[in-house]
CSV table of C-alpha atoms in Angstrom, one decimal:
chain,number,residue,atom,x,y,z
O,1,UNK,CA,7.1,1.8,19.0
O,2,UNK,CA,10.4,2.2,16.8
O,3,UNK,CA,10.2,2.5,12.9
O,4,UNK,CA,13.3,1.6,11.2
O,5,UNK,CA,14.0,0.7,7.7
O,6,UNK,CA,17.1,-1.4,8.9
O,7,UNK,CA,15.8,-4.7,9.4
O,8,UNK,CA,18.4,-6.5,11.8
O,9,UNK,CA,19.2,-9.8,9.5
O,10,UNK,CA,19.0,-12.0,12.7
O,11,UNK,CA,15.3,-11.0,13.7
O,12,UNK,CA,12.4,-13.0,13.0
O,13,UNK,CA,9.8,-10.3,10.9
O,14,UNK,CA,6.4,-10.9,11.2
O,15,UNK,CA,4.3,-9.9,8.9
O,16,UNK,CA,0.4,-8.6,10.5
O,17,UNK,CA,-2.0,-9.7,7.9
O,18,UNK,CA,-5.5,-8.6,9.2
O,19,UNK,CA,-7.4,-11.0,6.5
O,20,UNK,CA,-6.1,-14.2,4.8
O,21,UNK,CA,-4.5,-12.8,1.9
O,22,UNK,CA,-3.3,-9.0,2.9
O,23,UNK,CA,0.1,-10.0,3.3
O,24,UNK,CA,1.0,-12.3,0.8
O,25,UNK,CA,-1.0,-9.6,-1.3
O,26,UNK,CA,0.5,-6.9,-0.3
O,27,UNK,CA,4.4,-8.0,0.5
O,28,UNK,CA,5.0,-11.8,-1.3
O,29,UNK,CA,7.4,-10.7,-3.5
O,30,UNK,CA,9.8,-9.5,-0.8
O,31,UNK,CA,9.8,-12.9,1.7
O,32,UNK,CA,11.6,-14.2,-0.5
O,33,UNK,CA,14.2,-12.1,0.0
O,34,UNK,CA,13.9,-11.7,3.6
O,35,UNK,CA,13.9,-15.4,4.0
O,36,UNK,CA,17.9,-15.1,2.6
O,37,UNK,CA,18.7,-14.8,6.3
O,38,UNK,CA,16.1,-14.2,8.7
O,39,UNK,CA,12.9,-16.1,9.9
O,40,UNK,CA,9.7,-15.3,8.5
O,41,UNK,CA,6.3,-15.8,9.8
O,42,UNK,CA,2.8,-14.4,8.7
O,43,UNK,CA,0.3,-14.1,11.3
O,44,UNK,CA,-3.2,-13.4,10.4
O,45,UNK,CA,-5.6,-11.8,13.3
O,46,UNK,CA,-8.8,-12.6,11.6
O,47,UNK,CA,-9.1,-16.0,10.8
O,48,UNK,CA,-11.6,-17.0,13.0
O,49,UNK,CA,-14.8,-19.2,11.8
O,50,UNK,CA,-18.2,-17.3,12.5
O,51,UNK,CA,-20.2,-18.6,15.4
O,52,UNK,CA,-23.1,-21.1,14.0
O,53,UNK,CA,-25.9,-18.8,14.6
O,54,UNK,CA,-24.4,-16.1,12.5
O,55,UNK,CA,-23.0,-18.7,9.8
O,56,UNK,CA,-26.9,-19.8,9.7
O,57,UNK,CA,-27.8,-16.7,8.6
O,58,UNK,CA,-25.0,-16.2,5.8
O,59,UNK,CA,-27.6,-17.4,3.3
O,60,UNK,CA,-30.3,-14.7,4.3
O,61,UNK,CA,-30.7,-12.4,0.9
O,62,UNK,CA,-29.5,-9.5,3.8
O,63,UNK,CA,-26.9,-11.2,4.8
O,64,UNK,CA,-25.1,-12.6,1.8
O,65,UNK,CA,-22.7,-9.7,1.5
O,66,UNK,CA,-21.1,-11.2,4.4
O,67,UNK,CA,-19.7,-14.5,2.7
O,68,UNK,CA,-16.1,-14.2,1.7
O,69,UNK,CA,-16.3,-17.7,1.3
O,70,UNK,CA,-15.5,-20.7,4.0
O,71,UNK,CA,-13.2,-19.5,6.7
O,72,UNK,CA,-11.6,-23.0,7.1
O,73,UNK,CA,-10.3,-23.1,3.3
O,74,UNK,CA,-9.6,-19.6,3.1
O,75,UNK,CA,-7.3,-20.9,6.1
O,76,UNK,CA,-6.2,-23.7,3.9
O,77,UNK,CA,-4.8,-20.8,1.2
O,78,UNK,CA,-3.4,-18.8,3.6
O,79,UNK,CA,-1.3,-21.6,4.8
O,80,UNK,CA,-0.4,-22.8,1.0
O,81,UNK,CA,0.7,-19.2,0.4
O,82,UNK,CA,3.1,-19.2,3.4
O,83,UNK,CA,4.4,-22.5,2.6
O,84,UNK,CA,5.0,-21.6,-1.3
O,85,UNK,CA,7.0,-18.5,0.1
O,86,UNK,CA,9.0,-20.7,2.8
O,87,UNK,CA,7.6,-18.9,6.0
O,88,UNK,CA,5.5,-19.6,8.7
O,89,UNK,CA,1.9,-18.8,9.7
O,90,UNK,CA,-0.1,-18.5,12.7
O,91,UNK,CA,-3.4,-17.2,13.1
O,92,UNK,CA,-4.8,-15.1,16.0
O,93,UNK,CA,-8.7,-16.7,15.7
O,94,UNK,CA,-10.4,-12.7,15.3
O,95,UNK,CA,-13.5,-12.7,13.1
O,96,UNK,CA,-13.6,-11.0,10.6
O,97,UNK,CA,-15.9,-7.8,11.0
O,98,UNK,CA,-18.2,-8.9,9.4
O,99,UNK,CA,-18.9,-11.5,11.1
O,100,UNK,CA,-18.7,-10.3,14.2
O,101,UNK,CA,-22.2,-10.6,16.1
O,102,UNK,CA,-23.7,-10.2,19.9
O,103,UNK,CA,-24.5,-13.2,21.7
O,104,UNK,CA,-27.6,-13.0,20.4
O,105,UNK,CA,-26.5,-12.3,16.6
O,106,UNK,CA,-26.8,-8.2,16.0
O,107,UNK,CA,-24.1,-7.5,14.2
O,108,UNK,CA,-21.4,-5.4,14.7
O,109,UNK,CA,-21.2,-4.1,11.1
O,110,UNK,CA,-25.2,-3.7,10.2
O,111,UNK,CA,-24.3,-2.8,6.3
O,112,UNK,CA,-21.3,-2.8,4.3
O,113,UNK,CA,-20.5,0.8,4.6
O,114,UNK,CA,-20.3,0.0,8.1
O,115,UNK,CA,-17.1,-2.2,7.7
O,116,UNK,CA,-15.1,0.9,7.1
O,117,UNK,CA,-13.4,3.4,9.6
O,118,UNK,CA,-10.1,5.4,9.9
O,119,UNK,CA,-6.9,4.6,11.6
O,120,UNK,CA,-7.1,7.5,13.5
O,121,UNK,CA,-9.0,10.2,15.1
O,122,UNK,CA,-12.4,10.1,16.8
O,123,UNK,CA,-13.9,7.5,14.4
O,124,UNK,CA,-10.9,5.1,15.0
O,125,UNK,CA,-12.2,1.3,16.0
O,126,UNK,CA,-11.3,0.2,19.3
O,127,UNK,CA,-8.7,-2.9,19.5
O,128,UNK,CA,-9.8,-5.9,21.1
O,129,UNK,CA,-7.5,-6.8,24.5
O,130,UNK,CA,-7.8,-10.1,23.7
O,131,UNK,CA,-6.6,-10.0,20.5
O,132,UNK,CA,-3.8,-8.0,21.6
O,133,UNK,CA,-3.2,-10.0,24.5
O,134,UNK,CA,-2.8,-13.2,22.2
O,135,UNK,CA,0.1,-10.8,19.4
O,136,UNK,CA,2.0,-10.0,22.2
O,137,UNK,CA,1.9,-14.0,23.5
O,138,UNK,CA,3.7,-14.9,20.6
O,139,UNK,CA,5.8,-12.0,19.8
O,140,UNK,CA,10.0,-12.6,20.8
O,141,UNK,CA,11.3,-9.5,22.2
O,142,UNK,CA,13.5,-8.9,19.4
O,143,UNK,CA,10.9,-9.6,16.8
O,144,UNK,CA,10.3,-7.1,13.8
O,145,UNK,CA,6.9,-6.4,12.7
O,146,UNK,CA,5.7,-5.1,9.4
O,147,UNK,CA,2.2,-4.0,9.9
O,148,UNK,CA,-0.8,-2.0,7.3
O,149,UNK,CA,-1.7,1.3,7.1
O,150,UNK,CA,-5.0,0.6,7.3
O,151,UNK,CA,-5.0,2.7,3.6
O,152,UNK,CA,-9.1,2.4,2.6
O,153,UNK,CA,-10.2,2.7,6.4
O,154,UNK,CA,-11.4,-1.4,6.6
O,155,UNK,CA,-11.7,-1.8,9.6
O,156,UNK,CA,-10.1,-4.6,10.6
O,157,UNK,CA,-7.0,-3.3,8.6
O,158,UNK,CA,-7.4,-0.2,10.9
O,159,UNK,CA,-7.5,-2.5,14.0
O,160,UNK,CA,-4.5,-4.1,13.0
O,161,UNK,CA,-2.9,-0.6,12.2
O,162,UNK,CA,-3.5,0.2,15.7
O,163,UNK,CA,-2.8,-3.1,17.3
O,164,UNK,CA,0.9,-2.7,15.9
O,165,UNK,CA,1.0,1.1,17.4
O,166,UNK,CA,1.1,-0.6,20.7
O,167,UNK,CA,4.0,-2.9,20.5
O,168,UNK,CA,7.4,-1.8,22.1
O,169,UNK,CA,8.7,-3.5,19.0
O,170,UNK,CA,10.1,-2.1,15.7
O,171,UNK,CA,7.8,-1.6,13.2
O,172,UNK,CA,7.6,-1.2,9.5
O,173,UNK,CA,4.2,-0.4,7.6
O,174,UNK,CA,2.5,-1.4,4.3
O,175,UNK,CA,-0.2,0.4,2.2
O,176,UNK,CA,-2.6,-2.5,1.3
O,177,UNK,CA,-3.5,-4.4,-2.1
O,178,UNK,CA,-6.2,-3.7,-3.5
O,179,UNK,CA,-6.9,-0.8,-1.8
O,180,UNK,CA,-3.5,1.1,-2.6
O,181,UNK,CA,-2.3,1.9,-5.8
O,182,UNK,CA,0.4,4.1,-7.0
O,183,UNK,CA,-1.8,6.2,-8.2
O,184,UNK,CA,-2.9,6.7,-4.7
O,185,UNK,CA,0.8,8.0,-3.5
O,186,UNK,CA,-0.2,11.6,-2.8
O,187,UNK,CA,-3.4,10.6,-0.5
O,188,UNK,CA,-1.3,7.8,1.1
O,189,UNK,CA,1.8,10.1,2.0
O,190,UNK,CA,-1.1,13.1,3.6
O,191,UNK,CA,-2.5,9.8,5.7
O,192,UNK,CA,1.0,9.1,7.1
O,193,UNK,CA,1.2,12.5,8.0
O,194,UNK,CA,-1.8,12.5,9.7
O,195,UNK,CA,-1.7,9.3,11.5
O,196,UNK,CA,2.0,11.2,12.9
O,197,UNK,CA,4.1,8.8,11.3
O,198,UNK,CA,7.8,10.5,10.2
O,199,UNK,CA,7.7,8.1,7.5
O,200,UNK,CA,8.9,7.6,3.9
O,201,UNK,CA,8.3,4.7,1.6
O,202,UNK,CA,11.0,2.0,0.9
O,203,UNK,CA,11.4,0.2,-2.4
O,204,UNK,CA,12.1,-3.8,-1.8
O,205,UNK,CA,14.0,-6.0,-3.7
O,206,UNK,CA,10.9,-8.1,-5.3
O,207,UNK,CA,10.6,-12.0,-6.7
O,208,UNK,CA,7.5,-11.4,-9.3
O,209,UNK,CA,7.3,-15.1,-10.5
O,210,UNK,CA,6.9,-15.9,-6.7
O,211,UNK,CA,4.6,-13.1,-5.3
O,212,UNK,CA,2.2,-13.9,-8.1
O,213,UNK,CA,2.1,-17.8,-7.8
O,214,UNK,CA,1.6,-17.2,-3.7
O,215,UNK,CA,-1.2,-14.9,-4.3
O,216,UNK,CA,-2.6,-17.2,-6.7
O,217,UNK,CA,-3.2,-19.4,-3.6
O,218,UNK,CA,-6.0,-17.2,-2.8
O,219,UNK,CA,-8.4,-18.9,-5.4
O,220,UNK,CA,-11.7,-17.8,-3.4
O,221,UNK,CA,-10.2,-14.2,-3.4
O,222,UNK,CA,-9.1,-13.9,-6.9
O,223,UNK,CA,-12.4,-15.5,-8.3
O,224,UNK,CA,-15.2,-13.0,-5.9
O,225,UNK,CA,-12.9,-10.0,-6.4
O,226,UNK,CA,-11.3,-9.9,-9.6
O,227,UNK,CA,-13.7,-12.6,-12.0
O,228,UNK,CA,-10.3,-14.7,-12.2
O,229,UNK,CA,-6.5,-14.6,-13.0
O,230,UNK,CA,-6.3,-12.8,-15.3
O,231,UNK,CA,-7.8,-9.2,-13.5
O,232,UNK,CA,-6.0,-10.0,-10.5
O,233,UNK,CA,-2.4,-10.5,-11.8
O,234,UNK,CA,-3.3,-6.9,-13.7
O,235,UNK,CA,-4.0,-5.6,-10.6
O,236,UNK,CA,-1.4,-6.5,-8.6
O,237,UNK,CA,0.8,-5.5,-11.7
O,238,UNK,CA,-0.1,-2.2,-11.2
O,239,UNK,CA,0.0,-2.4,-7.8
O,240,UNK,CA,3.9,-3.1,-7.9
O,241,UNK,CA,4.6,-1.0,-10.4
O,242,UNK,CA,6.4,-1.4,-14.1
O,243,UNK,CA,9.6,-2.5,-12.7
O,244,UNK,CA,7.9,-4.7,-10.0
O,245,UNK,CA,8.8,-3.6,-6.1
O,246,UNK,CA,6.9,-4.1,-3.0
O,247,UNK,CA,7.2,-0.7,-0.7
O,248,UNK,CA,7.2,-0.4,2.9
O,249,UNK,CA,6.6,3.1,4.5
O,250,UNK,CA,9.8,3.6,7.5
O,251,UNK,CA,11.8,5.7,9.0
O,252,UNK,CA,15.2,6.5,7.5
């Protein structure tokens, strides 16, 4: 793995989004940018519609923690998001964690606490080979890859965080919205440190009109996490800052 904050302007970037929203979310206002002269696509590992047997059970009192609403028009967002910011989007087919199941439906995740881990040490979640063996498919040698920190320990973010740890390509790394705030800088910066990352964070040139419409796309989102538009462009106001800027944590 290289870290570099000099992104070569003839490489595609891709942009690891472990859930439909968490790039947009966490980096919208800087495609557009980025899309001045390079190739961006977004590609989103856990996309994946829950097997029948576990979406069945979605409406168990137990088990209603689990909906983040349907997976096939959360896809639909995702893919009005990319298109709003002019880049691509592919997604990997990973379900989410929790919805993840045995063939005969235990859950990997038993409980919500349960859907959170750490990027690293002896707690850190195992990536799948599969879903690494379907990044590196469509990765171009001299792709550039802007990946999370997996800041808040979700596990799938940590997965992802990991997954990106293994490429031979360079990569660039985000702390995530809603999870990060500035207010979190101090806890972020002992993280990298422990993860072994000689990283520093990057301000990006940011389009605030255009992040905030993109992340709108994310109507499910917005309304089960924030209540509604309002809340949510508040929070990802704070989130970027009073002179708005979207970070990335690199090498110099």
């Amino acid at each position: 793995m290289n870290s570099t904050a000099r992104l070569a302007p003839d490489a595609r970037l891709v942009l690891l989004s472990p859930h439909l929203d968490d790039a947009v979310w966490s980096l919208g206002g800087a495609v557009p940018a980025w899309r001045r002269d390079r190739e961006v696509t977004i590609v989103t590992l856990c996309d994946g519609d829950a097997e029948p047997a576990v979406a069945a059970r979605l409406t168990e009192p137990a088990h209603r923690w689990r909906a983040f609403g349907g997976v096939a028009a959360r896809r639909d967002e995702d893919a009005r998001a990319a298109a709003m910011l002019g880049c691509a989007r592919i997604g990997l087919g990973h379900r989410d964690a929790a919805l993840r199941a045995s063939p005969d439906c235990e859950f990997e995740c038993p409980a919500p606490d349960a859907l959170f881990a750490a990027p690293g040490g002896a707690g850190a979640p195992t990536v799948p080979d599969a879903l690494e063996a379907r990044l590196r498919a469509l990765l171009r040698p001299d792709d550039q890859v802007i990946a999370p920190l997996g800041f808040g320990g979700h596990v799938d973010h940590c997965i992802a965080h990991l997954l990106a740890r293994r490429l031979p390509h360079t990569v660039a790394y985000y702390a995530e919205f809603p999870y990060y705030a500035p207010a979190h800088a101090a806890t972020l910066a002992e993280q990298v440190r422990a993860l072994g990352l000689a990283a520093m964070p990057v301000a990006l040139e940011c389009d605030w009109p255009a992040w905030v419409d993109a992340s709108l796309c994310y109507r499910s989102q917005v309304i089960r996490l924030f209540g509604g538009r309002a809340r949510f462009i508040d929070a990802l106001s704070a989130y970027a800052g009073d002179t708005p800027r979207c970070l990335i944590w690199s090498t110099r």
